[in-house]
Amino acid sequence: MFNSRIKIKALLETAPLGTEVTIMGWVRTFRNNQFIALNDGSTNQNIQVVASLGMLNEDTLKRITTGASLKIRGEVVESPGKGQQIELKANSIEILGDSDAEKYPLQPKKHSLEFLREIAHLRFRTNTFGAVFRVRHALAFAVHKFFNDKGFVYLHTPIVTSSDAEGAGEMFRVTTLPMEGAPKKEDGSIDFEQDFFGRSTNLTVSGQLEGELGAMGFGDIYTFGPTFRAENSNTTRHLAEFWMIEPEMAFHDLEDNMNLAEEFIKYIIDYAIENNREDLEFLDQRLADEEKQKPQAERSELGLLEKLQFVLNNQFERITYTEAIDILINSPAYKKKKFKYDVSWGIDMQSEHERYLVEKHFKKPVIVTNYPKDIKAFYMRQNDDGKTVAAMDILAPGIGEIVGGSQREERYDLLTKRMEEMHIPTKEMWWYLDTRRFGSVPHAGFGLGFERMVLFVTGMTNIRDVIPFARTPKNCEF
Ligand code: 4AD
Ligand code: MG
């Protein structure tokens, strides 16, 4: 059997001294024709393999290079060397795949994150990305565990849709029509009736609308899937393809929604700390090293693990949009004209404003509620003041908006009126409106941008470094 191997993580944890085991992995370094540091991705720790002098012939020795893949059988022994408790005394070494040392891009030295982005197909073999993507996995697993334990149904909402859930017009079109000579209607516009689905379709920007349909039968559902936005934002916080978690709950109002979102965020952070401490300690150290390069004034007050612990131990601040604007207008930053964008009631807060609130003013996550209706989506529940909607955004230190959500407008007349005002096609959305006609209930939900959450937990600073293969404007490699 080929796969009777033990993973290095398990080997280091169980340390079965005196037994013979088989391991497989990739060479990180090879010293003195004798010491191989082997890694298999199960942990950042390498196992040291010792090949006794004279055991290997000249040819094999030459082929043990950084990046080569090996199958090794050997005896687990106590390590006399520093830095590890056990090592493997090799009995046999088989080369599974050669790696030309001259050409292998990942040399055993520190590479910049920018360079590693260009070789994203190999970066999983580095300590930083090993840690980042194992933490990403743990967070994803925790998402399912959290909702499953609460009795939510995981609903797979469609990727191809014919509606724009957010009404923001930032969609990637899906079509099989020819680029040239596409069939036209009499008025000159493209005849989508001849397209694959018989209508104009796009990649989904959010699973929310279909999620609401599920909530109207199951009570509580969540989605966790890829979403696509053709917004031309080339920032460290935006992807054209990102993963979003969207729970939707019947019989919930805005306050229930905030409570669930806060509990959820704390749960998945706690899960990562409990289950990936080693990787988070590595990332904590990595961040500390990065911070040392910065001038004192720009360094963050808390280390990564301290920051995560702080978030777990403290309540998120809850303020209304109106209060947020007041804080900004009365801030020293505003008075000294430090903001690039002006502040007044009605603005869509820029990231500099959000960051001021969380990083300077409150120094912790903040939930902002009751935004002006004109800057929010059509489905949000209208407040009695006629100006605001029951929206909530969660802002996180270092990230800005991490969650967007709201109580939904469950009243048929108010919803259709708002849709008409905002030029949302009510006729095409008959199925959505039906939920408001047949047994409508107060309900609410939110969307957590998964990569922004991974950024927050790993302490990485560019969203391209927390998704395996980033899709951003003018970039779709791999
Ligand atoms: O605020 P948004 O647009 O809300 C929705 O899509 C709602 N349908 C959610 C709901 O109520 N069910 O997006 C939600 C979150 C944002 O807070 C942000 O974290 C993330 O998705 N997000 C992005 N993440 C990466 N790249 C982008 N381009 C993103 N756009 C939004
Ligand atoms: Mg939003």
PDB file of C-alpha atoms in Angstrom, residues 71-180:
ATOM      1  CA  LYS A  71       9.451   8.743   0.632  1.00  0.00           C
ATOM      2  CA  ILE A  72      11.441   7.781   3.692  1.00  0.00           C
ATOM      3  CA  ARG A  73      11.308   4.778   5.970  1.00  0.00           C
ATOM      4  CA  GLY A  74      13.126   5.064   9.195  1.00  0.00           C
ATOM      5  CA  GLU A  75      13.297   4.568  12.920  1.00  0.00           C
ATOM      6  CA  VAL A  76      11.991   7.186  15.342  1.00  0.00           C
ATOM      7  CA  VAL A  77      14.809   8.110  17.724  1.00  0.00           C
ATOM      8  CA  GLU A  78      15.478  10.781  20.285  1.00  0.00           C
ATOM      9  CA  SER A  79      17.257  13.714  18.717  1.00  0.00           C
ATOM     10  CA  PRO A  80      20.608  14.696  20.159  1.00  0.00           C
ATOM     11  CA  GLY A  81      20.423  18.003  18.240  1.00  0.00           C
ATOM     12  CA  LYS A  82      18.830  21.217  19.435  1.00  0.00           C
ATOM     13  CA  GLY A  83      15.388  22.354  18.271  1.00  0.00           C
ATOM     14  CA  GLN A  84      13.623  19.000  18.069  1.00  0.00           C
ATOM     15  CA  GLN A  85      12.816  16.143  20.415  1.00  0.00           C
ATOM     16  CA  ILE A  86      12.757  13.353  17.875  1.00  0.00           C
ATOM     17  CA  GLU A  87      14.234  12.653  14.499  1.00  0.00           C
ATOM     18  CA  LEU A  88      14.050   9.888  11.959  1.00  0.00           C
ATOM     19  CA  LYS A  89      17.015   7.604  11.388  1.00  0.00           C
ATOM     20  CA  ALA A  90      16.545   6.722   7.729  1.00  0.00           C
ATOM     21  CA  ASN A  91      16.601   3.109   6.612  1.00  0.00           C
ATOM     22  CA  SER A  92      15.570   3.836   3.043  1.00  0.00           C
ATOM     23  CA  ILE A  93      15.073   6.968   1.006  1.00  0.00           C
ATOM     24  CA  GLU A  94      13.181   6.976  -2.270  1.00  0.00           C
ATOM     25  CA  ILE A  95      13.012  10.008  -4.510  1.00  0.00           C
ATOM     26  CA  LEU A  96       9.442  10.475  -5.716  1.00  0.00           C
ATOM     27  CA  GLY A  97       9.981  13.688  -7.661  1.00  0.00           C
ATOM     28  CA  ASP A  98      13.144  15.609  -8.512  1.00  0.00           C
ATOM     29  CA  SER A  99      13.401  19.363  -8.164  1.00  0.00           C
ATOM     30  CA  ASP A 100      16.111  21.150 -10.094  1.00  0.00           C
ATOM     31  CA  ALA A 101      17.794  23.250  -7.425  1.00  0.00           C
ATOM     32  CA  GLU A 102      18.917  25.855  -9.966  1.00  0.00           C
ATOM     33  CA  LYS A 103      15.421  26.418 -11.291  1.00  0.00           C
ATOM     34  CA  TYR A 104      13.245  25.919  -8.199  1.00  0.00           C
ATOM     35  CA  PRO A 105      11.819  29.378  -7.404  1.00  0.00           C
ATOM     36  CA  LEU A 106      11.411  28.789  -3.669  1.00  0.00           C
ATOM     37  CA  GLN A 107      14.882  29.035  -2.257  1.00  0.00           C
ATOM     38  CA  PRO A 108      15.351  28.410   1.467  1.00  0.00           C
ATOM     39  CA  LYS A 109      15.403  32.098   2.364  1.00  0.00           C
ATOM     40  CA  LYS A 110      12.897  34.844   3.132  1.00  0.00           C
ATOM     41  CA  HIS A 111      10.891  35.842   0.061  1.00  0.00           C
ATOM     42  CA  SER A 112       8.603  38.879  -0.144  1.00  0.00           C
ATOM     43  CA  LEU A 113       4.843  38.337  -0.113  1.00  0.00           C
ATOM     44  CA  GLU A 114       4.678  40.105  -3.484  1.00  0.00           C
ATOM     45  CA  PHE A 115       7.075  37.607  -5.025  1.00  0.00           C
ATOM     46  CA  LEU A 116       5.218  34.685  -3.457  1.00  0.00           C
ATOM     47  CA  ARG A 117       1.978  35.983  -5.008  1.00  0.00           C
ATOM     48  CA  GLU A 118       3.591  35.515  -8.404  1.00  0.00           C
ATOM     49  CA  ILE A 119       4.361  31.900  -7.561  1.00  0.00           C
ATOM     50  CA  ALA A 120       1.083  31.221  -5.763  1.00  0.00           C
ATOM     51  CA  HIS A 121       1.174  27.665  -7.093  1.00  0.00           C
ATOM     52  CA  LEU A 122       4.197  26.996  -4.862  1.00  0.00           C
ATOM     53  CA  ARG A 123       3.570  29.254  -1.901  1.00  0.00           C
ATOM     54  CA  PHE A 124       1.650  26.543   0.008  1.00  0.00           C
ATOM     55  CA  ARG A 125       5.112  25.129   0.688  1.00  0.00           C
ATOM     56  CA  THR A 126       6.151  28.107   2.799  1.00  0.00           C
ATOM     57  CA  ASN A 127       5.662  28.492   6.536  1.00  0.00           C
ATOM     58  CA  THR A 128       3.609  31.665   6.238  1.00  0.00           C
ATOM     59  CA  PHE A 129       1.133  30.272   3.732  1.00  0.00           C
ATOM     60  CA  GLY A 130       1.078  26.881   5.410  1.00  0.00           C
ATOM     61  CA  ALA A 131      -0.109  28.635   8.566  1.00  0.00           C
ATOM     62  CA  VAL A 132      -2.513  30.995   6.761  1.00  0.00           C
ATOM     63  CA  PHE A 133      -4.317  28.274   4.847  1.00  0.00           C
ATOM     64  CA  ARG A 134      -4.541  25.855   7.739  1.00  0.00           C
ATOM     65  CA  VAL A 135      -6.124  28.679   9.766  1.00  0.00           C
ATOM     66  CA  ARG A 136      -8.445  29.429   6.830  1.00  0.00           C
ATOM     67  CA  HIS A 137      -9.491  25.786   6.838  1.00  0.00           C
ATOM     68  CA  ALA A 138     -10.128  25.818  10.588  1.00  0.00           C
ATOM     69  CA  LEU A 139     -12.283  28.937  10.280  1.00  0.00           C
ATOM     70  CA  ALA A 140     -14.315  27.370   7.456  1.00  0.00           C
ATOM     71  CA  PHE A 141     -14.839  24.243   9.489  1.00  0.00           C
ATOM     72  CA  ALA A 142     -15.876  26.335  12.501  1.00  0.00           C
ATOM     73  CA  VAL A 143     -18.453  28.175  10.374  1.00  0.00           C
ATOM     74  CA  HIS A 144     -20.222  24.911   9.607  1.00  0.00           C
ATOM     75  CA  LYS A 145     -19.910  23.674  13.158  1.00  0.00           C
ATOM     76  CA  PHE A 146     -21.356  26.858  14.622  1.00  0.00           C
ATOM     77  CA  PHE A 147     -24.463  26.829  12.446  1.00  0.00           C
ATOM     78  CA  ASN A 148     -24.907  23.076  12.478  1.00  0.00           C
ATOM     79  CA  ASP A 149     -24.869  23.045  16.283  1.00  0.00           C
ATOM     80  CA  LYS A 150     -27.594  25.713  16.246  1.00  0.00           C
ATOM     81  CA  GLY A 151     -29.797  23.739  13.869  1.00  0.00           C
ATOM     82  CA  PHE A 152     -29.344  25.932  10.798  1.00  0.00           C
ATOM     83  CA  VAL A 153     -29.781  24.330   7.369  1.00  0.00           C
ATOM     84  CA  TYR A 154     -26.847  24.807   4.980  1.00  0.00           C
ATOM     85  CA  LEU A 155     -28.519  25.992   1.773  1.00  0.00           C
ATOM     86  CA  HIS A 156     -26.658  25.916  -1.533  1.00  0.00           C
ATOM     87  CA  THR A 157     -27.841  28.995  -3.337  1.00  0.00           C
ATOM     88  CA  PRO A 158     -27.190  29.310  -7.087  1.00  0.00           C
ATOM     89  CA  ILE A 159     -23.993  30.683  -8.578  1.00  0.00           C
ATOM     90  CA  VAL A 160     -25.644  31.694 -11.856  1.00  0.00           C
ATOM     91  CA  THR A 161     -28.554  34.050 -11.339  1.00  0.00           C
ATOM     92  CA  SER A 162     -30.704  36.463 -13.275  1.00  0.00           C
ATOM     93  CA  SER A 163     -31.061  39.018 -10.481  1.00  0.00           C
ATOM     94  CA  ASP A 164     -28.748  41.556  -8.886  1.00  0.00           C
ATOM     95  CA  ALA A 165     -29.221  40.890  -5.180  1.00  0.00           C
ATOM     96  CA  GLU A 166     -27.476  44.051  -4.060  1.00  0.00           C
ATOM     97  CA  GLY A 167     -28.835  46.225  -6.876  1.00  0.00           C
ATOM     98  CA  ALA A 168     -25.364  47.699  -7.309  1.00  0.00           C
ATOM     99  CA  GLY A 169     -24.838  46.562 -10.911  1.00  0.00           C
ATOM    100  CA  GLU A 170     -21.414  45.039 -10.304  1.00  0.00           C
ATOM    101  CA  MET A 171     -22.001  41.749 -12.057  1.00  0.00           C
ATOM    102  CA  PHE A 172     -20.045  39.436 -14.313  1.00  0.00           C
ATOM    103  CA  ARG A 173     -22.192  38.400 -17.228  1.00  0.00           C
ATOM    104  CA  VAL A 174     -22.666  34.701 -18.021  1.00  0.00           C
ATOM    105  CA  THR A 175     -23.449  33.961 -21.654  1.00  0.00           C
ATOM    106  CA  THR A 176     -22.879  31.537 -24.499  1.00  0.00           C
ATOM    107  CA  LEU A 177     -23.773  34.088 -27.162  1.00  0.00           C
ATOM    108  CA  PRO A 178     -20.990  34.862 -29.647  1.00  0.00           C
ATOM    109  CA  MET A 179     -18.986  38.011 -28.922  1.00  0.00           C
ATOM    110  CA  GLU A 180     -19.291  39.066 -32.505  1.00  0.00           C
TER     111      GLU A 180
END
